[in-house]
mmCIF file of C-alpha atoms in Angstrom:
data_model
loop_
_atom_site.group_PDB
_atom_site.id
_atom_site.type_symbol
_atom_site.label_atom_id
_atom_site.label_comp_id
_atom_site.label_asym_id
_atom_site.label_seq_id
_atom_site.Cartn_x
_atom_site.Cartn_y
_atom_site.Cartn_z
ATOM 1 C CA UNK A 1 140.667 147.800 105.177
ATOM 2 C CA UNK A 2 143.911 146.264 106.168
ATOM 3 C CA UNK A 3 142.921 146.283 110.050
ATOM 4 C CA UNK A 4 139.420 144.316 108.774
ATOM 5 C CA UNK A 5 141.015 141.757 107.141
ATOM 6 C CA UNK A 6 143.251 140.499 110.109
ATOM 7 C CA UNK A 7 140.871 140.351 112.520
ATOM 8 C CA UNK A 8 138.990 138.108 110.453
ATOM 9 C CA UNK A 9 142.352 135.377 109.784
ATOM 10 C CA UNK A 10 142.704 135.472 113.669
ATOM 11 C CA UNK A 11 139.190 134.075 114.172
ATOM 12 C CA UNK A 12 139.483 131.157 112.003
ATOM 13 C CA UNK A 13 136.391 130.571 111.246
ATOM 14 C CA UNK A 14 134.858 127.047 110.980
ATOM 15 C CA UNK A 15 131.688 125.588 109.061
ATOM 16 C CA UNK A 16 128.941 124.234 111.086
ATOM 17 C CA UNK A 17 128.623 120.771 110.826
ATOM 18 C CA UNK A 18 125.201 121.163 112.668
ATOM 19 C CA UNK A 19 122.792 121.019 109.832
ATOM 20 C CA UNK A 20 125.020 117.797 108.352
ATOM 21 C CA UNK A 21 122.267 114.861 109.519
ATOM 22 C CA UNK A 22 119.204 117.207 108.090
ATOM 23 C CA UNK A 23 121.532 117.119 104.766
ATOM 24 C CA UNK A 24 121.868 113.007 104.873
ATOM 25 C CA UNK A 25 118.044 112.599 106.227
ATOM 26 C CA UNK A 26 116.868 114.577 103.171
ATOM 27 C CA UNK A 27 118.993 112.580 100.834
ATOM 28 C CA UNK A 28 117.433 109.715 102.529
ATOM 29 C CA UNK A 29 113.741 110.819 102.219
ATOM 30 C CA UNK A 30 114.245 112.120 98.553
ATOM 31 C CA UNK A 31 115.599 108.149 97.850
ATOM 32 C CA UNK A 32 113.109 106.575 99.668
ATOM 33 C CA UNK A 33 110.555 108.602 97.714
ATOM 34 C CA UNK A 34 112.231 107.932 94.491
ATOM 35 C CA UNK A 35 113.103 103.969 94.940
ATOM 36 C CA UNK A 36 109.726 102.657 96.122
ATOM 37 C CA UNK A 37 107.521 104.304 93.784
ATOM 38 C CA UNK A 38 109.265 104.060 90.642
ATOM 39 C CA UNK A 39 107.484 101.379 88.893
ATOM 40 C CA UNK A 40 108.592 99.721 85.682
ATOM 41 C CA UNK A 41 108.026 102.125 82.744
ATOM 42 C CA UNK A 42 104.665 101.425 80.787
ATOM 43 C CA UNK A 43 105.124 100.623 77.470
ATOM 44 C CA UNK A 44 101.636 100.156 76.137
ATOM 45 C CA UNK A 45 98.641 102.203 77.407
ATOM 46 C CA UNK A 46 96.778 100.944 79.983
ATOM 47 C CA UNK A 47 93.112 102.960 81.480
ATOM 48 C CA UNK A 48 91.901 100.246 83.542
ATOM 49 C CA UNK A 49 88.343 99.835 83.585
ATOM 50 C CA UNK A 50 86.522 100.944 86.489
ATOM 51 C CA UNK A 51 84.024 98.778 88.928
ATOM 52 C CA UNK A 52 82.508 98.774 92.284
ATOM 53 C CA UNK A 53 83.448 95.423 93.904
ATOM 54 C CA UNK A 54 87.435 95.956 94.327
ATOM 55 C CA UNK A 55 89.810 94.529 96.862
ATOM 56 C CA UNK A 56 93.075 96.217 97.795
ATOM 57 C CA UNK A 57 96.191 94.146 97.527
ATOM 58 C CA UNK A 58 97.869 94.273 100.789
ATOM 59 C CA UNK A 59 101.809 93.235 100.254
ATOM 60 C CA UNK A 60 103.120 94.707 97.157
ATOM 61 C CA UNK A 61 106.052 91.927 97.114
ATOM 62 C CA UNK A 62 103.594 89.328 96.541
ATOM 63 C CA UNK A 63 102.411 90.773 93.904
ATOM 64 C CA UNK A 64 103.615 90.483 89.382
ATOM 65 C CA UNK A 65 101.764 92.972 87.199
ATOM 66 C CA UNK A 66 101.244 91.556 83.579
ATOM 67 C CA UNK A 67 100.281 94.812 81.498
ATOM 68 C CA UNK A 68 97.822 94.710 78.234
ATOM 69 C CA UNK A 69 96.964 97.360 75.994
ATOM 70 C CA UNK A 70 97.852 99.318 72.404
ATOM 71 C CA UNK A 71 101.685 99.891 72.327
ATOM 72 C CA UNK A 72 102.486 103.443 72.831
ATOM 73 C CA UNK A 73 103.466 106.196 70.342
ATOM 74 C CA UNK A 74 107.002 106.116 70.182
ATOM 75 C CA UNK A 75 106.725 101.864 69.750
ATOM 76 C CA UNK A 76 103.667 102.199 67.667
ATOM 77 C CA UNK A 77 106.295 102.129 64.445
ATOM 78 C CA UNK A 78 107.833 98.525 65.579
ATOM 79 C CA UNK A 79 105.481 96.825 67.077
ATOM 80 C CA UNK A 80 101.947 97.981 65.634
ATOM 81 C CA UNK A 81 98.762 98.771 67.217
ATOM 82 C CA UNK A 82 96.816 96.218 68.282
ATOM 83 C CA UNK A 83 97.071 95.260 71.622
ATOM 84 C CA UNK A 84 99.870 93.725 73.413
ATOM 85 C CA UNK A 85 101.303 92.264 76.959
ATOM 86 C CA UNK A 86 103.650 93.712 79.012
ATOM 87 C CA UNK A 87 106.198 91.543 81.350
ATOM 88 C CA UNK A 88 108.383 93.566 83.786
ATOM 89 C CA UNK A 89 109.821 96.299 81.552
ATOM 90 C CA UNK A 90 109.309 94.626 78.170
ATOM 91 C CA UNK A 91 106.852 93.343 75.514
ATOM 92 C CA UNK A 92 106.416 89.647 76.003
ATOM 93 C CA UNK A 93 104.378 86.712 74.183
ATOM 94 C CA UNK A 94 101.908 84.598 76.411
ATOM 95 C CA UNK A 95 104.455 81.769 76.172
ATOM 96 C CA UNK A 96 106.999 83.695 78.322
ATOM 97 C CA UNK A 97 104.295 84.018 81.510
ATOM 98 C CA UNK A 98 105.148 80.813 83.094
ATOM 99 C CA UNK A 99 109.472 81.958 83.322
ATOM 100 C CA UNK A 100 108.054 85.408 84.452
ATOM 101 C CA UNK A 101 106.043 83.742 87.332
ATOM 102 C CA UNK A 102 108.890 81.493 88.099
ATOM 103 C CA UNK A 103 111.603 84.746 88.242
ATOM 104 C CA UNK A 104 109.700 86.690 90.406
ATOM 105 C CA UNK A 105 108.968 83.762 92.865
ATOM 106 C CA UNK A 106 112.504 83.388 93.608
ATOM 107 C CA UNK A 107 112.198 86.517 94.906
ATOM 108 C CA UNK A 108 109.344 85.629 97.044
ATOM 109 C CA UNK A 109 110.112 83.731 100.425
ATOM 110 C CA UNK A 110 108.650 80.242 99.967
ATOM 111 C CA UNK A 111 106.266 80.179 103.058
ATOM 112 C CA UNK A 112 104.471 82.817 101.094
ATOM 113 C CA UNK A 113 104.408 81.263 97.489
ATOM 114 C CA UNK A 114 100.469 80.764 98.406
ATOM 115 C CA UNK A 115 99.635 84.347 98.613
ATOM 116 C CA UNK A 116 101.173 85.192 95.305
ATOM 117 C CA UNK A 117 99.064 87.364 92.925
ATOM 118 C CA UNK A 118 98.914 87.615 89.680
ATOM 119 C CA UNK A 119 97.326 92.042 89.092
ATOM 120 C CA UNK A 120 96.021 92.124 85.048
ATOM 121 C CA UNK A 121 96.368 95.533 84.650
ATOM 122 C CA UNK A 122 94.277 95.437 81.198
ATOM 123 C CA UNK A 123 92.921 98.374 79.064
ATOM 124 C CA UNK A 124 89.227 98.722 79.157
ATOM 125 C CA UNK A 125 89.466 98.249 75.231
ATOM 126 C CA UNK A 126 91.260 95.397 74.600
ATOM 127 C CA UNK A 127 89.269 92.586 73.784
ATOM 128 C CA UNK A 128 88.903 89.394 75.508
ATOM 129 C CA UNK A 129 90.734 87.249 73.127
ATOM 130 C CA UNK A 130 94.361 87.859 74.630
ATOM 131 C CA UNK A 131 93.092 88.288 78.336
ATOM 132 C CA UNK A 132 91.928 84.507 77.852
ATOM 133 C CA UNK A 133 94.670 83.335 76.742
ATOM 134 C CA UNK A 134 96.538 85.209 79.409
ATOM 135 C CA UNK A 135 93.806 83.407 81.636
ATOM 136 C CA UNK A 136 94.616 79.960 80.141
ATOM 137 C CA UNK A 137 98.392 80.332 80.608
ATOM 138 C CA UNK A 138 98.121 81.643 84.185
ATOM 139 C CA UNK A 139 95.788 78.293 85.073
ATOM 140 C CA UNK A 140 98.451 76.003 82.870
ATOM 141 C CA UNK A 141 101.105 77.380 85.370
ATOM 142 C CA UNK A 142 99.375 77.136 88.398
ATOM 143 C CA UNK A 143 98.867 81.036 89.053
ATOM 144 C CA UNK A 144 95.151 80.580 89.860
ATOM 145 C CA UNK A 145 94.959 83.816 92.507
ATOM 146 C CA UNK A 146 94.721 86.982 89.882
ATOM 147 C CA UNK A 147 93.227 90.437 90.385
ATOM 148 C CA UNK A 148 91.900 92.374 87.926
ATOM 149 C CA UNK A 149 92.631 95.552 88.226
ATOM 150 C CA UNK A 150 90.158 98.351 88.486
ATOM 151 C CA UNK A 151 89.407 102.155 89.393
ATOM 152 C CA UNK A 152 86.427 102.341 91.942
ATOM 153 C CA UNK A 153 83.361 103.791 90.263
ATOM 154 C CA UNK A 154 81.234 106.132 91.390
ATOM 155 C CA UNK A 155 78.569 106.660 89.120
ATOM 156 C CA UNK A 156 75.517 104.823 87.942
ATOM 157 C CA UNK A 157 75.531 101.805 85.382
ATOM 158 C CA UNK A 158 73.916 102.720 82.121
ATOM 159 C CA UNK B 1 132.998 151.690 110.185
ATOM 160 C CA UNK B 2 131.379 151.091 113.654
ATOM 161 C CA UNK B 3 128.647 149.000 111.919
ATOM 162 C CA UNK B 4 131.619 146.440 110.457
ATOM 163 C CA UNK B 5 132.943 146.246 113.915
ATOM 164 C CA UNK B 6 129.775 145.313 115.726
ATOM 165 C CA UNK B 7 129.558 142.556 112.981
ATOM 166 C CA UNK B 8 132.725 141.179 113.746
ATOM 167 C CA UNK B 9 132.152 140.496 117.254
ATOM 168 C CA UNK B 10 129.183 138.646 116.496
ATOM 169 C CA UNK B 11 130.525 134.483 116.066
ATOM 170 C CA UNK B 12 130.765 133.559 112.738
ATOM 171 C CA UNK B 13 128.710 130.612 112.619
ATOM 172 C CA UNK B 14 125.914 129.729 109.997
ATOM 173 C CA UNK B 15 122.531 129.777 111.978
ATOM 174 C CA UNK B 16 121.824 125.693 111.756
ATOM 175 C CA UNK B 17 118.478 126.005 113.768
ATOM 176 C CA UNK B 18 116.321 126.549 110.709
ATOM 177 C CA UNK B 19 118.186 123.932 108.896
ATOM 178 C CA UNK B 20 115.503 120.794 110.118
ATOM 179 C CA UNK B 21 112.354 123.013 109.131
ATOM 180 C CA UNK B 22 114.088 123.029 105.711
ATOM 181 C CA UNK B 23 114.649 119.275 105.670
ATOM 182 C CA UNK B 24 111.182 118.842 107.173
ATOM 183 C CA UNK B 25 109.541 121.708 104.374
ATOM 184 C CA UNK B 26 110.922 119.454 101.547
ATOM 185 C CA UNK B 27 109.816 116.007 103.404
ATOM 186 C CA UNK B 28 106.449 117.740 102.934
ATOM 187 C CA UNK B 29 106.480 118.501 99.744
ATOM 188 C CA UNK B 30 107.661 115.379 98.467
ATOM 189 C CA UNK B 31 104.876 113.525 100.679
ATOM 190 C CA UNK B 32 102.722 115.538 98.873
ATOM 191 C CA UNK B 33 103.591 115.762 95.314
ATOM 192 C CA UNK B 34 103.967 111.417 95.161
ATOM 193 C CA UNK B 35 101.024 109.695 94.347
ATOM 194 C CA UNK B 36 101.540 105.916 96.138
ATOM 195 C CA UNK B 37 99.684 104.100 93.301
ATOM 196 C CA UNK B 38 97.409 101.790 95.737
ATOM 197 C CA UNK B 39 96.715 99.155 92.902
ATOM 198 C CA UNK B 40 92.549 97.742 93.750
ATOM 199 C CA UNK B 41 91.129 95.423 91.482
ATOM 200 C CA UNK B 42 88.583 92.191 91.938
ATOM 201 C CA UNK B 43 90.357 89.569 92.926
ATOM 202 C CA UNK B 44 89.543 86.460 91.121
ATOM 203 C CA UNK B 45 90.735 82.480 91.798
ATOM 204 C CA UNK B 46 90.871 80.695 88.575
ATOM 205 C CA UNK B 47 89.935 77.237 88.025
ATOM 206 C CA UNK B 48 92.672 74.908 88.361
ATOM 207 C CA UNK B 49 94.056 74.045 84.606
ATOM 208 C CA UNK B 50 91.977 70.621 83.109
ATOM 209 C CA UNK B 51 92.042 69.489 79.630
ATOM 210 C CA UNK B 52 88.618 68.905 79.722
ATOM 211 C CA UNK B 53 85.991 71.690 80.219
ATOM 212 C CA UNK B 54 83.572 70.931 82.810
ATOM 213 C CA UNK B 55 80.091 70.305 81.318
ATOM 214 C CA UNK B 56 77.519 72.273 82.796
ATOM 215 C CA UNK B 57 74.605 70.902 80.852
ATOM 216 C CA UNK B 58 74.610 67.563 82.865
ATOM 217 C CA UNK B 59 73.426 70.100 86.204
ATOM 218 C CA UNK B 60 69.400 70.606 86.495
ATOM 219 C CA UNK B 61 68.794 73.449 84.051
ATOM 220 C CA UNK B 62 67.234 75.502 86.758
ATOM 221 C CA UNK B 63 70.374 75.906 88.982
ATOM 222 C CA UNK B 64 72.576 77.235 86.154
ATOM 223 C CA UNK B 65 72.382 81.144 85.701
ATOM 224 C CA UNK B 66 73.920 80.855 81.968
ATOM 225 C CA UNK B 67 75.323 84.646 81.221
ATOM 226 C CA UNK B 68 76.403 85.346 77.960
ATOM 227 C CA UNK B 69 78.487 88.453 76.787
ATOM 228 C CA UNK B 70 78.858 88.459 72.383
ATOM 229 C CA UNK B 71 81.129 90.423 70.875
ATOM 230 C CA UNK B 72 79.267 93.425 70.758
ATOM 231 C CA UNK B 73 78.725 93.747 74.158
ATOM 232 C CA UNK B 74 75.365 92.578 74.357
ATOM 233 C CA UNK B 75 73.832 90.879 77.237
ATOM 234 C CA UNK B 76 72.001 87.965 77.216
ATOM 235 C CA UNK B 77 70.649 86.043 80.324
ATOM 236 C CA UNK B 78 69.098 82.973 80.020
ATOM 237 C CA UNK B 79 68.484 83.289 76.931
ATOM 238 C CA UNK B 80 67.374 86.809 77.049
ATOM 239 C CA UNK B 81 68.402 90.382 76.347
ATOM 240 C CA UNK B 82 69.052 92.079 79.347
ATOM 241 C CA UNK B 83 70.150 95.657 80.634
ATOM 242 C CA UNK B 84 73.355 95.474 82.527
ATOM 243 C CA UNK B 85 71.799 97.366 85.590
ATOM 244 C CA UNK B 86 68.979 94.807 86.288
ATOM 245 C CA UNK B 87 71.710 91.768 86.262
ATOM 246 C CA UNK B 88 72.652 92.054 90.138
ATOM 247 C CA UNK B 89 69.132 92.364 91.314
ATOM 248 C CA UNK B 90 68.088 89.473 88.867
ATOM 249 C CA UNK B 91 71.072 87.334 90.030
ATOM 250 C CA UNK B 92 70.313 88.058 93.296
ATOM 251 C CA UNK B 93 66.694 86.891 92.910
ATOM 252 C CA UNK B 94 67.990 84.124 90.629
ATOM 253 C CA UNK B 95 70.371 82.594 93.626
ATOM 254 C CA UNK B 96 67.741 83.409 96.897
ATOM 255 C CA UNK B 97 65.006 82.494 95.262
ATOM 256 C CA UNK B 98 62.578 84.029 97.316
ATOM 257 C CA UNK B 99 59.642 83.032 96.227
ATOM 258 C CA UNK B 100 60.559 79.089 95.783
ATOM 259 C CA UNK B 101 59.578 79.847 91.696
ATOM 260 C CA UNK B 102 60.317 76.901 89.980
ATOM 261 C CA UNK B 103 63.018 77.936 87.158
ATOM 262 C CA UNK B 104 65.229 79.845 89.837
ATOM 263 C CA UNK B 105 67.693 78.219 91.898
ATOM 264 C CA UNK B 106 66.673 75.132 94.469
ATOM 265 C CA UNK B 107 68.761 76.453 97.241
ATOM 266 C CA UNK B 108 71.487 79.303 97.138
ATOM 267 C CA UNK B 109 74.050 76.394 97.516
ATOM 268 C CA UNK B 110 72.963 74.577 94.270
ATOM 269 C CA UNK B 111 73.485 77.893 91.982
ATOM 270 C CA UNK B 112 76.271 78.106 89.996
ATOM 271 C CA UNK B 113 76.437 81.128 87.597
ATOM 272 C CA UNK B 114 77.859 80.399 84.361
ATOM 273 C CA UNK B 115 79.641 82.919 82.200
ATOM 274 C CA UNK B 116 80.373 83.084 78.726
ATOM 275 C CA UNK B 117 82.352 85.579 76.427
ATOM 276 C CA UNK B 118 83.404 86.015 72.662
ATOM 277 C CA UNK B 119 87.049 86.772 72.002
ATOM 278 C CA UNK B 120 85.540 89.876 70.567
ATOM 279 C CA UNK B 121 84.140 91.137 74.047
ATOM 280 C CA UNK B 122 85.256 94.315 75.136
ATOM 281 C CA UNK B 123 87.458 93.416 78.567
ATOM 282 C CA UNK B 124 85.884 96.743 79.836
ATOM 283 C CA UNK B 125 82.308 94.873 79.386
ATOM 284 C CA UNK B 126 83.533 91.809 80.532
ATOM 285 C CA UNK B 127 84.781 93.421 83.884
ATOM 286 C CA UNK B 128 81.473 94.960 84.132
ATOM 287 C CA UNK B 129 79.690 91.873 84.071
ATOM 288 C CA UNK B 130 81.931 90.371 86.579
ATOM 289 C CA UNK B 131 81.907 92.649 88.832
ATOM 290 C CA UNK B 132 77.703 92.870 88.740
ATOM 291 C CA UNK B 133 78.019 89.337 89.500
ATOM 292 C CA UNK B 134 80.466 89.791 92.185
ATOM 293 C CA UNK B 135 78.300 92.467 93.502
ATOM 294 C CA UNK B 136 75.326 90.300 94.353
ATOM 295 C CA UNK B 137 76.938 88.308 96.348
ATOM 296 C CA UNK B 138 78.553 90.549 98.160
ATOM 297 C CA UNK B 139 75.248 91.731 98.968
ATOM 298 C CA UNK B 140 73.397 88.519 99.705
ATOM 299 C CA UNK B 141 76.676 87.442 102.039
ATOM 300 C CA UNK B 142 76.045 91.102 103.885
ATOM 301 C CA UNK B 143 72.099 90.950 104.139
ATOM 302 C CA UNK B 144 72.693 87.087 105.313
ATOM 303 C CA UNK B 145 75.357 88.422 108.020
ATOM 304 C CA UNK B 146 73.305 91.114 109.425
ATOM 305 C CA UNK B 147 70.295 88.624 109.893
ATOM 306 C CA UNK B 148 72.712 86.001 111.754
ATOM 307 C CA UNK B 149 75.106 87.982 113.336
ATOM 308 C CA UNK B 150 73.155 91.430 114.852
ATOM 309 C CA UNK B 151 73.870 93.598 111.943
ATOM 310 C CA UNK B 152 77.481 93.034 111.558
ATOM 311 C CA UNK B 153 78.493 93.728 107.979
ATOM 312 C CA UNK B 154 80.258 90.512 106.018
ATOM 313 C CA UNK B 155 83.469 92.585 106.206
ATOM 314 C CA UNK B 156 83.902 92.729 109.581
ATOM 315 C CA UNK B 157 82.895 88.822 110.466
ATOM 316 C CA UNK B 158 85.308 86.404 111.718
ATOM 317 C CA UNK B 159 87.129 84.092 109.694
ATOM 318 C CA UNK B 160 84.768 81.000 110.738
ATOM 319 C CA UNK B 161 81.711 83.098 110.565
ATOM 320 C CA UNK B 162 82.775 84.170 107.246
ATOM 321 C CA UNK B 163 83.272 80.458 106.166
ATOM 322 C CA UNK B 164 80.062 79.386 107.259
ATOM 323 C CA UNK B 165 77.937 81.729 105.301
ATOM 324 C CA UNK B 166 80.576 81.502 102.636
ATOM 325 C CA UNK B 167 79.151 77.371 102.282
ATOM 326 C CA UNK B 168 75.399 78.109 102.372
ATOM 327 C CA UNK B 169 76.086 80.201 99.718
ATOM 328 C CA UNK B 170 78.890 79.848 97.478
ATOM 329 C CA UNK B 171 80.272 81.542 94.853
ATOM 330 C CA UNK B 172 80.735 79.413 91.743
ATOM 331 C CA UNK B 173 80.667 81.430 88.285
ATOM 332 C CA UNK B 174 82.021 78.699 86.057
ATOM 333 C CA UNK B 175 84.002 80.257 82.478
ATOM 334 C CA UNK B 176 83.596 78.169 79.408
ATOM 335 C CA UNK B 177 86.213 78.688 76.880
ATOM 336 C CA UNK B 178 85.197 81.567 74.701
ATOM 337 C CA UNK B 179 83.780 81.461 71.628
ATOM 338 C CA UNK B 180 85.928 83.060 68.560
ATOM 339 C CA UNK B 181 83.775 85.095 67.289
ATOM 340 C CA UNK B 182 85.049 88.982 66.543
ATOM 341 C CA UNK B 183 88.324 88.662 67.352
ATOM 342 C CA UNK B 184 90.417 91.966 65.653
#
């Protein structure tokens, strides 16, 4: 035992520091995962409606989501059930569209104000009333270019 | 005892080489596992804002394509009921006019489709509509570019080729303010 353990000191053994860039390129991948797909958390539920005639938006930057739909669960108790809009990460009235527009334009570089887009992501249940005066509010502030968002559809119209 | 010895001699390094194919195995499975939430809708340009609402009724009655969606998702065309899945063919027919009939359309460039909705209409309804609407013209633009340009689809067209059958027939589906009827 004693003759095992010396031979061992006198190699001196050293860690490889060979696998140390596969270490830092999977931190890398894992954050670059994470980061680009983490979207704001829904607050209200939101099952787009689905339709045949869709367009894919091309630069994500470009683009502010305004979300509409029934509150979920947990803030069913404060804020109700009927439905309501969704700014970045919190609830919002219509009147605070036009400061939302303006904070994500600074963002934006201002050669490419023109191809800003405006996504409704809007439940299929919600009724028109607060999507046009979403509408009305986006056209007072000079967002005219909007999508509304859609799954494609596959089957047949009733 | 002769086993630990062989052991000994061997260098005491951790075998690195399978180290990438573990980096690349979790790359994978991350690839994988994340959805990239491609967001597709129907892209829309709004009117510019006015105070006043454009009045429709001063056009010749026969270019305007009135739709009208109440709040309980009812249909009605020109002032009659009709089934969701006949609206694209009958808009089509409505804006080409093929038959020179004397209520439809004058020329494809004269129509202008004009849509209606309750507060009460179900957005999912709504959508529907709109995207019918959309749909025929999507299909007259593609049956008009494979006639003028050898079968090419209205996709694929250049941007001044696009333009040009864009102005013979234009899309114009005009919104009046909704009515508030239904509204929860």
């Amino acid at each position: 035992m004693s003759r095992f353990s010396s031979r061992r000191g006198k190699e001196n053994p050293e860690v490889s520091t060979a696998s140390l860039p596969d270490i830092i390129f999977m931190l890398l991948f894992f954050f670059m995962v994470v980061t680009v797909l983490r979207d704001s958390e829904l607050k209200v539920a939101v099952v787009t409606p689905s339709a045949t005639e869709l367009t894919k938006l091309e630069k994500k930057s470009l683009v502010n989501y305004i979300y509409v739909g029934k509150p979920t669960k947990q803030f069913q108790e404060i804020y109700g059930t009927s439905p309501r809009m969704q700014l970045g990460d919190k609830f919002a009235i219509v009147e605070d569209i036009p400061i939302f527009l303006q904070q994500h334009k600074l963002n934006v570089p201002e050669s490419q104000h023109g191809g800003i887009t405006s996504s409704l992501r809007v439940d299929g249940n919600v009724t028109m009333g607060i999507v046009q005066d979403i509408k009305t509010q986006l056209r007072k502030s000079g967002q005219l270019k909007v999508n509304y968002s859609a799954k494609p559809r596959a089957e047949e119209l009733k | 005892m002769a086993r630990k010895s062989s052991r000994d001699r061997m260098k005491n390094e951790i075998n690195a080489g399978s180290m990438a194919d573990i980096a690349f195995l979790l790359l994978i499975f991350f690839l994988v596992t994340t959805t990239i939430v491609e967001d597709k809708g129907i892209l829309v340009m709004l009117p510019p804002w006015s105070e006043d609402e454009p009045d429709i009724t001063k056009l010749n009655t026969r270019n305007v394509y009135s739709v009208l969606v109440n709040a309980n998702n009812q249909l009605l065309v020109r002032g009659e009921e009709q089934k969701l899945r006949d609206l694209k063919n009958n808009t089509i027919e409505f804006i080409t006019n093929p038959q020179n009939k004397e209520d439809l359309a004058i020329s494809p460039d004269k129509a202008i489709i004009s849509l209606k909705n309750d507060r009460g209409t179900n957005y999912k309804t709504y959508l529907e509509v709109y995207n019918e609407l959309k749909a025929a013209y999507n299909e007259i633009w593609n049956t008009e570019s494979k006639r003028r340009y050898d079968g090419r689809l209205y996709e694929d067209l250049l941007r001044a080729e696009k333009k040009a059958i864009r102005e013979d027939f234009p899309l114009v589906i005009s919104e009046a303010e909704p009515t508030a009827f239904g509204e929860e």
